[in-house]
Amino acid sequence: MCGIIGYIGDRKACDVIVKGLKRLEYRGYDSAGVVTGNGETLDVRKGAGRIDELTEKLGFLEMEGNRGIGHTRWATHGVPNDINAHPQKDCTGRIVLVHNGIIENFAELKEELLKKGHVFRSDTDTEVIAHLIEEELKGSEDFEEALRKALNKLRGSFALAIVYADEPDKLYVVRNESPLVLGVGDGEMFAASDVPAFLEYTNKAVFLDDGEYAILTKNSYVVKRIDTGEVVEKPVHEISWTLEMAEKAGYPHFMLKEIYEQPRALKDAIHGNREIIKGVAEEIANYDRIIFVAMGTSYHAALVGKYLFQRLAKKVPIVEEASEFRYEFEDLIDDKTLVIAITQSGETADTLAAMKLAKRKGAKVLGIVNVVGSMATRIADLTLYTHAGPEIGVAATKTYTTQLTVLTMLAIELAKVLGTASEDYLKKLENELMKVPELVELALKHDNAIRELADVLKDKRDFFYIGRGISVPTALEGALKLKEISYIHAEGLSAGELKHGPLALLEDGVPVVAINPSGKVFDKMVSNIEEAKARGAMIISLSDREELSRVSDVLIKMPRVDELLSPIVYVVPLQLLAYHLAVLRGNDPDKPRNLAKSVTVE
């Protein structure tokens, strides 16, 4: 949530910053601002609204200077308005900064600063940081020392970018439980919340860890510990994906582009893990207490993982939302526990906190992550990458199906190591998995028909998504996608639960989306569909079985696939349905209201 971009070099800073902010829009925001300046004069412009509007209204591209920082804000303290937008500054206006995260002790710090005569202009926790640095600077002429003293008084999560008027050749950045990455250019340096912000200029990245700050000049950088001030040597990572991969490539929205990228992404996930998956399976095979932790769409992937582990490896994992895990499992974790953390960004605050707790308790932690170098990959003992490439749309699509692919590969390898499934069946399943990208391409051919269906459904107020067994998480994910971007109320549930309450909500014309691939619960699902049909529901079925047309108003005919692989294929039409409904209702599917791509606060 929120986005930071910083630049120091020979280019016009405002050009780099505005482009960077545009590439961070997917993180969600309600206001934005920029500060630039080479010498003692700092030009601060900010306001509530969209970047394009503010650029024209405030003249972001007219700002002078070769050093600057920009910010997109998602309000956590103080309502979204011009005053609360970032950058924020101290009493003198010489210390200007932007901040992502939440300062937990800001109220007590603010009270102390007010007593010392500081005057606050905003309601934000961010402004407290600027005044705190100002206060520490009164006892020292060394800005870095004052900054470090101030940082050590903060409690909470924060990524910061700071400019100090008296040091025009430096840019300061800080990371603690909120993502920040450096970009290393030729005679220029960048800092940002995410790599796409500076990928046009360099593919060399340095990922800061929690408790670190960096001092940037146009030709150098140094990273130090907040607590001790000791220099930390950091590796430089070369980013393998290109800026073009992060652009729309002719699609009207990133979400649609990313839906259509799934066949390629699935191939990359398979080939990218083929060599290492066996070693990971061997390392985790002896753990019987297995806990999946995740949030949002990644949580639905974890639910699929549970079914895969049960059916193939004969393991019975627990699946827990990361936000709840910390409070319920602390006394249940030890060195005999395996925690599998699934996070697209590798920066989800609740998931990182769960991983850290697991590590403290001695558990083995396996991360399933998309973003190379992210915090989750540095906490985890083992990491499997999903290789989905950059995903800009807020609603997860290709990162979800690649998570499912990696989980399937892991469950198959576990079953091989443990001897819990027949070799013939596992070989057959592996061969089918190799063909899944082609099956997803077939599923995408329903796009036009789904667009026409969406036109019929666009004014509906409620949807129900149902499935059984391994299709229940697909129902949950389909409902989540619809809620996220179309703003239509939707519930996903096990079809067996219909008669235990939800049937009371069904009436003429209410859409019920039924996920029913061939498998051991197919006939049971038909009975549940008939129950809904008898109440007047409009039945939209996804199945490879033609006979389902008898009880369906609409049948989306799916390719035949093993039931255990069906979640990867069957979610694709649900992604398309959500997308088209959002567009037809006048929504921007890439930037749904009140949501952010990476939730970096708890």
Coordinates of C-alpha atoms in Angstrom, one line a residue:
M1 CA 0.0 0.0 0.0
C2 CA 1.3 3.5 -0.9
G3 CA 4.3 4.0 -3.2
I4 CA 7.7 5.7 -2.9
I5 CA 10.1 6.7 -5.6
G6 CA 13.3 8.6 -5.1
Y7 CA 16.0 9.8 -7.6
I8 CA 19.4 11.5 -7.5
G9 CA 21.5 12.0 -10.7
D10 CA 21.7 14.2 -13.7
R11 CA 18.2 13.8 -15.1
K12 CA 15.4 16.1 -14.3
A13 CA 14.1 14.5 -11.2
C14 CA 10.4 15.3 -11.7
D15 CA 10.3 13.3 -15.0
V16 CA 11.7 10.2 -13.3
I17 CA 9.4 10.6 -10.2
V18 CA 6.1 11.1 -12.1
K19 CA 6.9 8.1 -14.3
G20 CA 7.8 6.1 -11.3
L21 CA 4.6 7.1 -9.4
K22 CA 2.5 6.1 -12.4
R23 CA 4.1 2.6 -12.3
L24 CA 3.3 2.3 -8.6
E25 CA -0.4 3.2 -9.1
Y26 CA -1.3 -0.4 -8.7
R27 CA -0.4 -0.3 -5.0
G28 CA -3.5 1.9 -4.4
Y29 CA -3.6 5.6 -3.3
D30 CA -5.8 8.5 -2.6
S31 CA -3.3 11.4 -2.8
A32 CA 0.2 12.1 -4.2
G33 CA 3.1 14.5 -3.9
V34 CA 6.6 15.4 -5.1
V35 CA 9.5 17.3 -3.7
T36 CA 12.6 18.3 -5.8
G37 CA 15.5 20.7 -5.4
N38 CA 19.3 20.8 -5.8
G39 CA 20.2 23.5 -3.3
E40 CA 18.7 24.9 -0.2
T41 CA 15.3 25.6 -1.7
L42 CA 13.0 22.6 -1.7
D43 CA 9.8 22.7 -3.9
V44 CA 7.0 20.6 -2.4
R45 CA 3.8 20.1 -4.3
K46 CA 1.0 17.6 -3.2
G47 CA -2.7 17.0 -3.1
A48 CA -5.6 14.6 -3.0
G49 CA -6.5 13.0 -6.3
R50 CA -5.1 11.0 -9.2
I51 CA -1.5 11.4 -10.4
D52 CA -2.6 12.6 -13.9
E53 CA -4.9 15.2 -12.4
L54 CA -2.3 16.5 -9.9
T55 CA 0.4 16.6 -12.5
E56 CA -1.6 19.0 -14.6
K57 CA -3.1 20.9 -11.6
L58 CA 0.1 21.3 -9.6
G59 CA 2.7 21.3 -12.4
F60 CA 4.7 18.3 -11.2
L61 CA 6.6 18.2 -14.5
E62 CA 7.6 21.8 -14.2
M63 CA 9.6 21.2 -11.0
E64 CA 13.4 21.9 -11.1
G65 CA 16.2 19.9 -9.7
N66 CA 18.1 16.6 -10.1
R67 CA 17.2 15.2 -6.7
G68 CA 13.7 14.4 -5.4
I69 CA 11.2 12.0 -4.0
G70 CA 7.6 11.2 -4.8
H71 CA 4.8 9.4 -3.0
T72 CA 1.4 8.0 -3.4
R73 CA -0.5 7.8 -0.1
W74 CA -3.2 5.5 1.2
A75 CA -4.6 7.1 4.3
T76 CA -4.0 5.3 7.6
H77 CA -3.7 8.4 9.9
G78 CA -5.6 11.5 8.8
V79 CA -8.2 11.8 6.1
P80 CA -7.2 12.0 2.4
N81 CA -6.7 15.7 1.7
D82 CA -4.1 18.1 0.5
I83 CA -2.6 18.8 3.9
N84 CA -2.3 15.1 4.9
A85 CA -0.8 14.1 1.5
H86 CA 3.0 13.5 1.5
P87 CA 5.7 14.8 1.5
Q88 CA 5.6 16.1 5.1
K89 CA 8.1 18.5 6.6
D90 CA 9.5 19.8 9.9
C91 CA 9.0 23.3 11.3
T92 CA 11.8 24.7 9.3
G93 CA 10.8 23.1 6.0
R94 CA 14.4 21.9 5.5
I95 CA 13.6 18.3 6.3
V96 CA 11.1 16.8 3.9
L97 CA 10.1 13.1 3.7
V98 CA 7.6 10.5 2.6
H99 CA 6.6 7.5 4.5
N100 CA 4.8 4.1 3.9
G101 CA 3.7 2.2 7.0
I102 CA 2.3 3.0 10.4
I103 CA 4.1 4.6 13.4
E104 CA 2.5 2.9 16.4
N105 CA 3.9 5.3 19.0
F106 CA 3.3 8.5 17.0
A107 CA 0.7 9.9 19.5
E108 CA 3.2 9.9 22.5
L109 CA 6.0 11.2 20.3
K110 CA 3.8 14.0 19.0
E111 CA 2.8 15.0 22.5
E112 CA 6.4 15.3 23.5
L113 CA 7.2 17.3 20.5
L114 CA 4.3 19.7 21.0
K115 CA 5.6 20.4 24.5
K116 CA 8.9 21.4 23.0
G117 CA 7.2 23.9 20.7
H118 CA 6.8 22.0 17.5
V119 CA 3.9 23.1 15.3
F120 CA 2.1 20.4 13.3
R121 CA 0.2 21.1 10.1
S122 CA -1.3 17.7 9.4
D123 CA -3.0 14.8 11.2
T124 CA -0.5 12.2 9.9
D125 CA 1.9 10.0 11.8
T126 CA 4.4 10.8 9.1
E127 CA 4.9 14.4 10.1
V128 CA 6.0 13.3 13.5
I129 CA 9.1 11.7 11.9
A130 CA 10.2 15.0 10.3
H131 CA 9.8 16.9 13.6
L132 CA 11.5 14.2 15.5
I133 CA 14.6 14.4 13.2
E134 CA 14.5 18.2 13.6
E135 CA 14.5 17.8 17.4
E136 CA 17.4 15.4 17.3
L137 CA 19.3 17.7 15.0
K138 CA 19.3 20.5 17.6
G139 CA 21.9 18.5 19.6
S140 CA 24.0 17.6 16.6
E141 CA 25.3 19.0 13.4
D142 CA 25.4 15.5 11.9
F143 CA 22.2 14.8 10.0
E144 CA 22.9 11.1 9.7
E145 CA 23.4 10.8 13.5
A146 CA 20.2 12.8 14.1
L147 CA 18.3 10.6 11.7
R148 CA 19.5 7.4 13.3
K149 CA 18.6 8.6 16.8
A150 CA 15.1 9.5 15.6
L151 CA 14.6 6.2 13.8
N152 CA 15.5 4.3 17.0
K153 CA 12.7 6.0 18.8
L154 CA 10.1 4.8 16.3
R155 CA 7.9 1.8 16.8
G156 CA 6.0 0.3 13.9
S157 CA 6.5 -0.2 10.2
F158 CA 8.1 2.4 8.0
A159 CA 9.8 2.9 4.6
L160 CA 11.1 6.4 4.3
A161 CA 12.7 8.6 1.7
I162 CA 14.2 11.9 3.0
V163 CA 15.7 15.0 1.5
Y164 CA 17.6 17.5 3.7
A165 CA 18.0 21.0 2.3
D166 CA 21.5 21.4 3.7
E167 CA 22.8 18.2 2.0
P168 CA 21.8 18.7 -1.7
D169 CA 24.0 15.9 -2.9
K170 CA 22.4 13.2 -0.8
L171 CA 19.1 11.2 -0.5
Y172 CA 18.3 9.1 2.6
V173 CA 16.1 6.1 2.5
V174 CA 15.0 3.7 5.3
R175 CA 13.3 0.3 5.5
N176 CA 11.7 -1.3 8.5
E177 CA 8.8 -3.8 7.8
S178 CA 7.8 -1.9 4.7
P179 CA 9.4 -2.6 1.3
L180 CA 12.1 -0.5 -0.2
V181 CA 14.6 -1.3 -3.0
L182 CA 17.5 0.6 -4.5
G183 CA 18.1 0.9 -8.2
V184 CA 21.8 1.3 -9.2
G185 CA 22.3 3.2 -12.4
D186 CA 25.3 4.7 -14.2
G187 CA 25.9 8.1 -12.4
E188 CA 22.4 8.0 -10.9
M189 CA 20.6 6.2 -8.0
F190 CA 17.0 5.3 -7.5
A191 CA 14.9 4.1 -4.5
A192 CA 11.3 2.7 -4.7
S193 CA 8.7 0.6 -3.2
D194 CA 8.9 -1.8 -6.1
V195 CA 11.2 -2.4 -9.0
P196 CA 8.9 -1.3 -12.0
A197 CA 9.2 2.3 -10.7
F198 CA 12.8 2.5 -12.0
L199 CA 13.1 -0.5 -14.4
E200 CA 13.2 1.9 -17.4
Y201 CA 16.6 3.1 -16.3
T202 CA 18.3 0.2 -14.6
N203 CA 17.8 -3.5 -14.0
K204 CA 20.3 -3.6 -11.1
A205 CA 18.6 -3.7 -7.7
V206 CA 19.7 -3.8 -4.0
F207 CA 17.0 -5.0 -1.6
L208 CA 17.1 -3.4 1.8
D209 CA 16.3 -5.6 4.9
D210 CA 14.3 -4.5 7.9
G211 CA 16.3 -2.2 10.2
E212 CA 18.5 -0.7 7.5
Y213 CA 18.9 2.7 6.0
A214 CA 20.9 3.9 2.9
I215 CA 22.6 7.1 1.9
L216 CA 22.5 7.7 -1.8
T217 CA 24.6 10.1 -3.9
K218 CA 24.4 10.1 -7.7
N219 CA 27.6 7.9 -7.9
S220 CA 27.3 5.7 -4.8
Y221 CA 25.3 4.2 -2.0
V222 CA 26.1 2.9 1.5
V223 CA 23.7 0.7 3.6
K224 CA 23.9 0.7 7.4
R225 CA 22.1 -0.7 10.4
I226 CA 19.6 1.6 12.1
D227 CA 20.5 0.3 15.6
T228 CA 24.3 0.3 15.4
G229 CA 25.2 2.4 12.3
E230 CA 27.4 -0.4 11.0
V231 CA 27.9 -0.7 7.3
V232 CA 26.1 -3.7 5.7
E233 CA 27.4 -5.2 2.4
K234 CA 24.5 -5.9 0.1
P235 CA 24.4 -8.0 -3.1
V236 CA 23.3 -6.4 -6.3
H237 CA 20.5 -8.4 -8.1
E238 CA 19.9 -8.3 -11.8
I239 CA 16.2 -8.2 -12.6
S240 CA 15.4 -10.6 -15.4
W241 CA 12.1 -9.2 -16.5
T242 CA 11.8 -6.1 -18.6
L243 CA 9.8 -2.9 -18.5
E244 CA 7.8 -4.1 -21.5
M245 CA 6.7 -7.1 -19.4
A246 CA 5.2 -4.6 -17.0
E247 CA 3.4 -2.5 -19.6
K248 CA -0.1 -3.1 -21.1
A249 CA 1.2 -4.3 -24.5
G250 CA -2.0 -3.2 -26.3
Y251 CA -4.5 -4.6 -23.8
P252 CA -7.0 -2.1 -22.3
H253 CA -6.1 -3.1 -18.8
F254 CA -3.3 -4.9 -17.0
M255 CA -5.7 -7.4 -15.5
L256 CA -6.8 -8.6 -19.0
K257 CA -3.2 -8.8 -20.1
E258 CA -2.2 -10.8 -17.1
I259 CA -5.1 -13.2 -17.5
Y260 CA -3.9 -13.8 -21.1
E261 CA -0.3 -14.2 -19.9
Q262 CA -1.2 -17.3 -17.8
P263 CA -0.2 -20.0 -20.4
R264 CA 3.3 -18.5 -20.6
A265 CA 3.5 -17.9 -16.8
L266 CA 2.5 -21.5 -16.1
K267 CA 5.2 -22.8 -18.4
D268 CA 7.7 -20.6 -16.6
A269 CA 6.5 -21.8 -13.2
I270 CA 6.9 -25.5 -14.3
H271 CA 10.3 -25.1 -16.0
G272 CA 11.6 -22.7 -13.3
N273 CA 11.0 -25.3 -10.5
R274 CA 11.7 -28.6 -12.3
E275 CA 15.3 -28.8 -11.1
I276 CA 14.9 -27.8 -7.5
I277 CA 11.4 -29.1 -6.5
K278 CA 12.7 -32.6 -5.6
G279 CA 15.3 -31.3 -3.2
V280 CA 12.7 -29.1 -1.4
A281 CA 10.3 -32.1 -1.2
E282 CA 13.0 -34.3 0.3
E283 CA 13.9 -31.6 2.9
I284 CA 10.3 -31.2 4.1
A285 CA 9.1 -34.8 3.8
N286 CA 9.5 -35.7 7.4
Y287 CA 7.4 -32.9 8.8
D288 CA 3.9 -34.1 9.9
R289 CA 2.8 -30.8 11.4
I290 CA 2.3 -28.6 8.4
I291 CA 0.7 -25.1 8.5
F292 CA -0.1 -23.0 5.5
V293 CA -0.2 -19.3 6.1
A294 CA -1.4 -16.7 3.6
M295 CA -3.8 -13.8 3.0
G296 CA -6.4 -13.1 0.3
T297 CA -6.0 -14.9 -3.0
S298 CA -2.8 -16.6 -1.7
Y299 CA -5.0 -18.1 1.1
H300 CA -7.2 -19.7 -1.5
A301 CA -4.1 -21.2 -3.1
A302 CA -3.2 -22.5 0.3
L303 CA -6.6 -24.2 0.6
V304 CA -5.9 -25.9 -2.8
G305 CA -2.5 -26.9 -1.4
K306 CA -4.2 -28.6 1.5
Y307 CA -6.3 -30.8 -0.8
L308 CA -3.2 -31.7 -2.9
F309 CA -1.1 -32.6 0.2
Q310 CA -4.0 -34.7 1.6
R311 CA -4.8 -36.6 -1.6
L312 CA -1.2 -37.1 -2.9
A313 CA 1.2 -37.0 0.1
K314 CA -1.3 -38.2 2.8
K315 CA -0.4 -35.2 4.9
V316 CA -3.1 -33.3 6.7
P317 CA -2.1 -29.6 6.8
I318 CA -3.7 -26.8 8.7
V319 CA -4.5 -23.7 6.6
E320 CA -4.6 -20.4 8.6
E321 CA -5.0 -16.8 7.6
A322 CA -1.6 -15.2 8.5
S323 CA -3.4 -12.4 10.4
E324 CA -4.8 -15.0 12.8
F325 CA -1.9 -17.3 12.9
R326 CA 0.2 -15.1 15.2
Y327 CA -2.4 -15.0 17.9
E328 CA -3.6 -18.6 17.9
F329 CA -0.5 -20.7 17.1
E330 CA 2.4 -19.2 19.1
D331 CA 2.3 -22.0 21.6
L332 CA 1.8 -24.8 19.0
I333 CA 4.9 -24.2 16.9
D334 CA 8.3 -25.9 17.5
D335 CA 11.1 -27.4 15.5
K336 CA 8.9 -30.2 14.3
T337 CA 6.6 -27.7 12.5
L338 CA 6.8 -26.8 8.8
V339 CA 5.2 -23.5 7.9
I340 CA 4.5 -22.9 4.2
A341 CA 4.0 -19.1 3.6
I342 CA 2.4 -18.1 0.3
T343 CA 2.7 -14.4 -0.7
Q344 CA 2.8 -13.0 -4.2
S345 CA 4.7 -9.8 -3.3
G346 CA 6.8 -11.3 -0.6
E347 CA 6.0 -8.2 1.4
T348 CA 2.5 -8.9 2.9
A349 CA 2.8 -7.6 6.4
D350 CA 0.7 -10.2 8.1
T351 CA 2.4 -13.1 6.3
L352 CA 5.9 -11.7 7.1
A353 CA 4.9 -11.4 10.8
A354 CA 3.7 -15.1 10.8
M355 CA 6.9 -16.2 9.2
K356 CA 9.0 -14.4 11.7
L357 CA 7.1 -15.9 14.6
A358 CA 7.5 -19.4 13.1
K359 CA 11.3 -18.8 12.8
R360 CA 11.5 -17.6 16.4
K361 CA 9.8 -20.8 17.5
G362 CA 12.2 -23.0 15.6
A363 CA 9.9 -24.0 12.7
K364 CA 11.1 -24.7 9.2
V365 CA 9.7 -22.0 6.9
L366 CA 9.1 -22.5 3.2
G367 CA 8.1 -19.5 1.1
I368 CA 6.2 -19.6 -2.1
V369 CA 6.8 -16.2 -3.6
N370 CA 6.8 -14.3 -6.9
V371 CA 9.1 -11.4 -6.3
V372 CA 12.8 -12.2 -6.2
G373 CA 14.7 -10.6 -3.3
S374 CA 11.5 -9.7 -1.4
M375 CA 11.5 -9.9 2.4
A376 CA 9.7 -13.2 2.5
T377 CA 12.6 -14.8 0.5
R378 CA 15.1 -13.6 3.1
I379 CA 13.1 -14.8 6.1
A380 CA 12.3 -18.3 4.6
D381 CA 14.7 -21.2 5.0
L382 CA 13.6 -22.4 1.6
T383 CA 11.9 -20.6 -1.3
L384 CA 10.1 -21.7 -4.4
Y385 CA 9.5 -18.9 -6.9
T386 CA 6.3 -18.8 -9.0
H387 CA 8.0 -17.1 -11.9
A388 CA 4.8 -15.3 -12.9
G389 CA 6.6 -12.0 -13.8
P390 CA 5.4 -8.6 -12.8
E391 CA 1.7 -8.5 -11.9
I392 CA 0.4 -4.9 -11.9
G393 CA -3.4 -5.3 -11.7
V394 CA -4.5 -5.3 -8.0
A395 CA -6.6 -8.4 -8.5
A396 CA -4.3 -11.5 -8.6
T397 CA -4.7 -13.7 -11.7
K398 CA -1.5 -15.2 -13.1
T399 CA 0.2 -15.2 -9.7
Y400 CA -2.6 -17.3 -8.3
T401 CA -2.5 -20.0 -11.0
T402 CA 1.3 -20.1 -10.8
Q403 CA 1.0 -20.6 -7.0
L404 CA -1.3 -23.5 -7.7
T405 CA 1.2 -24.9 -10.2
V406 CA 4.1 -24.8 -7.8
L407 CA 1.9 -26.4 -5.0
T408 CA 0.9 -29.2 -7.4
M409 CA 4.5 -29.9 -8.3
L410 CA 5.5 -29.9 -4.7
A411 CA 2.7 -32.3 -3.7
I412 CA 3.6 -34.7 -6.5
E413 CA 7.3 -34.7 -5.5
L414 CA 6.3 -35.3 -1.8
A415 CA 4.2 -38.2 -2.9
K416 CA 7.1 -39.7 -4.8
V417 CA 9.5 -39.2 -1.8
L418 CA 7.0 -40.7 0.6
G419 CA 5.6 -43.4 -1.7
T420 CA 2.0 -42.4 -0.9
A421 CA 0.6 -42.6 -4.4
S422 CA 1.1 -44.9 -7.3
E423 CA 4.1 -44.1 -9.6
D424 CA 1.8 -44.6 -12.7
Y425 CA -0.7 -42.1 -11.4
L426 CA 1.9 -39.5 -10.5
K427 CA 3.6 -39.8 -13.9
K428 CA 0.2 -39.4 -15.5
L429 CA -0.5 -36.3 -13.4
E430 CA 2.9 -34.8 -14.2
N431 CA 2.2 -35.3 -17.9
E432 CA -1.2 -33.6 -17.6
L433 CA 0.4 -30.7 -15.7
M434 CA 2.7 -30.1 -18.6
K435 CA -0.4 -29.8 -20.8
V436 CA -2.3 -27.4 -18.5
P437 CA -0.9 -24.2 -20.2
E438 CA -2.7 -25.5 -23.4
L439 CA -5.9 -26.2 -21.5
V440 CA -5.8 -22.6 -20.1
E441 CA -5.5 -21.4 -23.7
L442 CA -8.7 -23.4 -24.5
A443 CA -10.4 -21.8 -21.4
L444 CA -9.5 -18.3 -22.7
K445 CA -11.4 -19.0 -25.9
H446 CA -14.6 -18.5 -23.9
D447 CA -13.7 -14.8 -23.5
N448 CA -16.3 -13.5 -26.0
A449 CA -19.1 -15.7 -24.7
I450 CA -18.3 -14.6 -21.1
R451 CA -18.3 -11.0 -22.2
E452 CA -21.8 -11.5 -23.6
L453 CA -22.9 -13.3 -20.4
A454 CA -21.5 -10.4 -18.3
D455 CA -23.8 -8.0 -20.3
V456 CA -26.8 -10.1 -19.1
L457 CA -25.5 -10.2 -15.5
K458 CA -24.2 -6.7 -15.0
D459 CA -27.2 -5.4 -13.0
K460 CA -27.4 -8.4 -10.7
R461 CA -26.9 -7.5 -7.0
D462 CA -25.8 -10.9 -5.5
F463 CA -23.9 -13.9 -6.8
F464 CA -23.2 -17.3 -5.2
Y465 CA -20.2 -19.5 -6.2
I466 CA -20.3 -23.1 -5.2
G467 CA -18.0 -26.1 -5.5
R468 CA -17.1 -29.3 -3.6
G469 CA -13.8 -30.8 -2.6
I470 CA -10.9 -29.2 -4.3
S471 CA -13.3 -26.9 -6.2
V472 CA -14.3 -25.1 -3.0
P473 CA -11.3 -22.8 -3.1
T474 CA -12.1 -22.0 -6.7
A475 CA -15.6 -20.9 -5.7
L476 CA -14.0 -18.7 -3.0
E477 CA -11.6 -17.2 -5.4
G478 CA -14.3 -16.6 -8.1
A479 CA -16.4 -14.7 -5.5
L480 CA -13.4 -12.7 -4.3
K481 CA -12.5 -11.6 -7.8
L482 CA -16.1 -10.4 -8.4
K483 CA -16.2 -8.5 -5.1
E484 CA -12.8 -6.9 -5.6
I485 CA -13.3 -5.3 -9.0
S486 CA -17.0 -5.2 -9.9
Y487 CA -18.2 -4.2 -6.4
I488 CA -21.0 -6.8 -6.6
H489 CA -21.8 -8.8 -3.4
A490 CA -20.7 -12.4 -3.9
E491 CA -20.3 -15.4 -1.6
G492 CA -18.2 -18.5 -2.3
L493 CA -19.0 -21.6 -0.4
S494 CA -19.1 -25.4 -0.3
A495 CA -22.2 -26.6 -2.2
G496 CA -22.9 -28.9 0.8
E497 CA -23.5 -25.8 2.9
L498 CA -26.3 -24.5 0.7
K499 CA -29.1 -26.2 2.6
H500 CA -27.6 -25.0 6.0
G501 CA -28.6 -21.4 5.4
P502 CA -27.7 -19.9 2.1
L503 CA -30.7 -21.4 0.3
A504 CA -32.8 -18.9 2.1
L505 CA -31.2 -16.1 0.0
L506 CA -31.9 -17.8 -3.3
E507 CA -34.8 -16.5 -5.4
D508 CA -35.7 -16.0 -9.0
G509 CA -32.8 -14.9 -11.2
V510 CA -30.0 -14.9 -8.5
P511 CA -26.9 -16.2 -10.3
V512 CA -25.3 -19.3 -8.9
V513 CA -21.9 -20.2 -10.5
A514 CA -21.3 -23.9 -10.1
I515 CA -17.7 -25.3 -10.5
N516 CA -18.2 -29.0 -11.3
P517 CA -15.3 -30.9 -13.0
S518 CA -15.5 -34.6 -13.5
G519 CA -14.4 -36.3 -10.2
K520 CA -15.6 -38.1 -7.2
V521 CA -18.1 -35.4 -6.1
F522 CA -19.6 -34.7 -9.5
D523 CA -23.0 -36.3 -8.8
K524 CA -23.2 -34.7 -5.4
M525 CA -22.7 -31.3 -7.0
V526 CA -25.5 -32.0 -9.5
S527 CA -27.9 -32.6 -6.6
N528 CA -26.8 -29.3 -5.0
I529 CA -27.3 -27.5 -8.3
E530 CA -30.8 -28.9 -8.6
E531 CA -31.6 -27.6 -5.1
A532 CA -30.6 -24.1 -6.2
K533 CA -32.4 -24.4 -9.5
A534 CA -35.6 -25.4 -7.7
R535 CA -35.5 -22.0 -5.9
G536 CA -35.4 -20.1 -9.1
A537 CA -31.6 -19.5 -9.3
M538 CA -29.9 -18.8 -12.6
I539 CA -27.4 -21.6 -12.9
I540 CA -24.0 -20.9 -14.6
S541 CA -22.1 -24.2 -14.7
L542 CA -18.4 -24.8 -15.5
S543 CA -17.9 -28.4 -16.4
D544 CA -16.4 -30.8 -18.9
R545 CA -19.6 -32.8 -18.8
E546 CA -22.3 -32.0 -21.4
E547 CA -25.1 -33.5 -19.3
L548 CA -24.9 -30.6 -16.9
S549 CA -26.7 -28.5 -19.5
R550 CA -29.9 -30.2 -18.3
V551 CA -29.8 -28.3 -15.0
S552 CA -28.0 -25.2 -16.2
D553 CA -29.1 -21.9 -17.7
V554 CA -25.6 -21.5 -19.1
L555 CA -22.9 -24.1 -19.4
I556 CA -19.3 -23.1 -20.0
K557 CA -17.8 -26.2 -21.4
M558 CA -14.4 -26.8 -20.0
P559 CA -11.6 -29.0 -21.3
R560 CA -11.2 -32.4 -19.6
V561 CA -8.5 -32.3 -16.9
D562 CA -7.7 -34.3 -13.8
E563 CA -9.7 -33.1 -10.8
L564 CA -6.5 -32.2 -8.9
L565 CA -5.4 -29.9 -11.7
S566 CA -8.9 -28.4 -12.3
P567 CA -8.4 -25.3 -10.0
I568 CA -5.7 -24.0 -12.4
V569 CA -8.0 -24.2 -15.4
Y570 CA -11.4 -23.5 -13.9
V571 CA -10.5 -20.2 -12.3
V572 CA -9.7 -18.6 -15.7
P573 CA -13.4 -18.1 -16.8
L574 CA -14.2 -16.7 -13.4
Q575 CA -11.4 -14.2 -13.8
L576 CA -12.8 -13.2 -17.2
L577 CA -16.3 -12.9 -15.8
A578 CA -15.2 -10.6 -13.0
Y579 CA -13.1 -8.5 -15.4
H580 CA -15.9 -8.0 -17.9
L581 CA -18.5 -7.2 -15.2
A582 CA -16.2 -4.6 -13.8
V583 CA -15.6 -2.9 -17.1
L584 CA -19.3 -3.0 -18.0
R585 CA -20.2 -1.4 -14.7
G586 CA -17.7 1.4 -15.4
N587 CA -15.0 0.3 -13.0
D588 CA -11.3 0.3 -13.5
P589 CA -10.3 -3.3 -12.8
D590 CA -6.7 -2.4 -12.3
K591 CA -7.4 0.0 -9.5
P592 CA -10.3 -1.1 -7.4
R593 CA -11.5 1.3 -4.7
N594 CA -10.2 0.9 -1.2
L595 CA -7.7 -1.9 -2.2
A596 CA -4.0 -2.2 -2.8
K597 CA -1.8 -4.7 -4.5
S598 CA 0.5 -5.3 -1.7
V599 CA -0.9 -4.9 1.9
T600 CA 2.2 -3.8 3.8
V601 CA 0.5 -2.8 7.0
E602 CA -1.2 -5.1 9.4

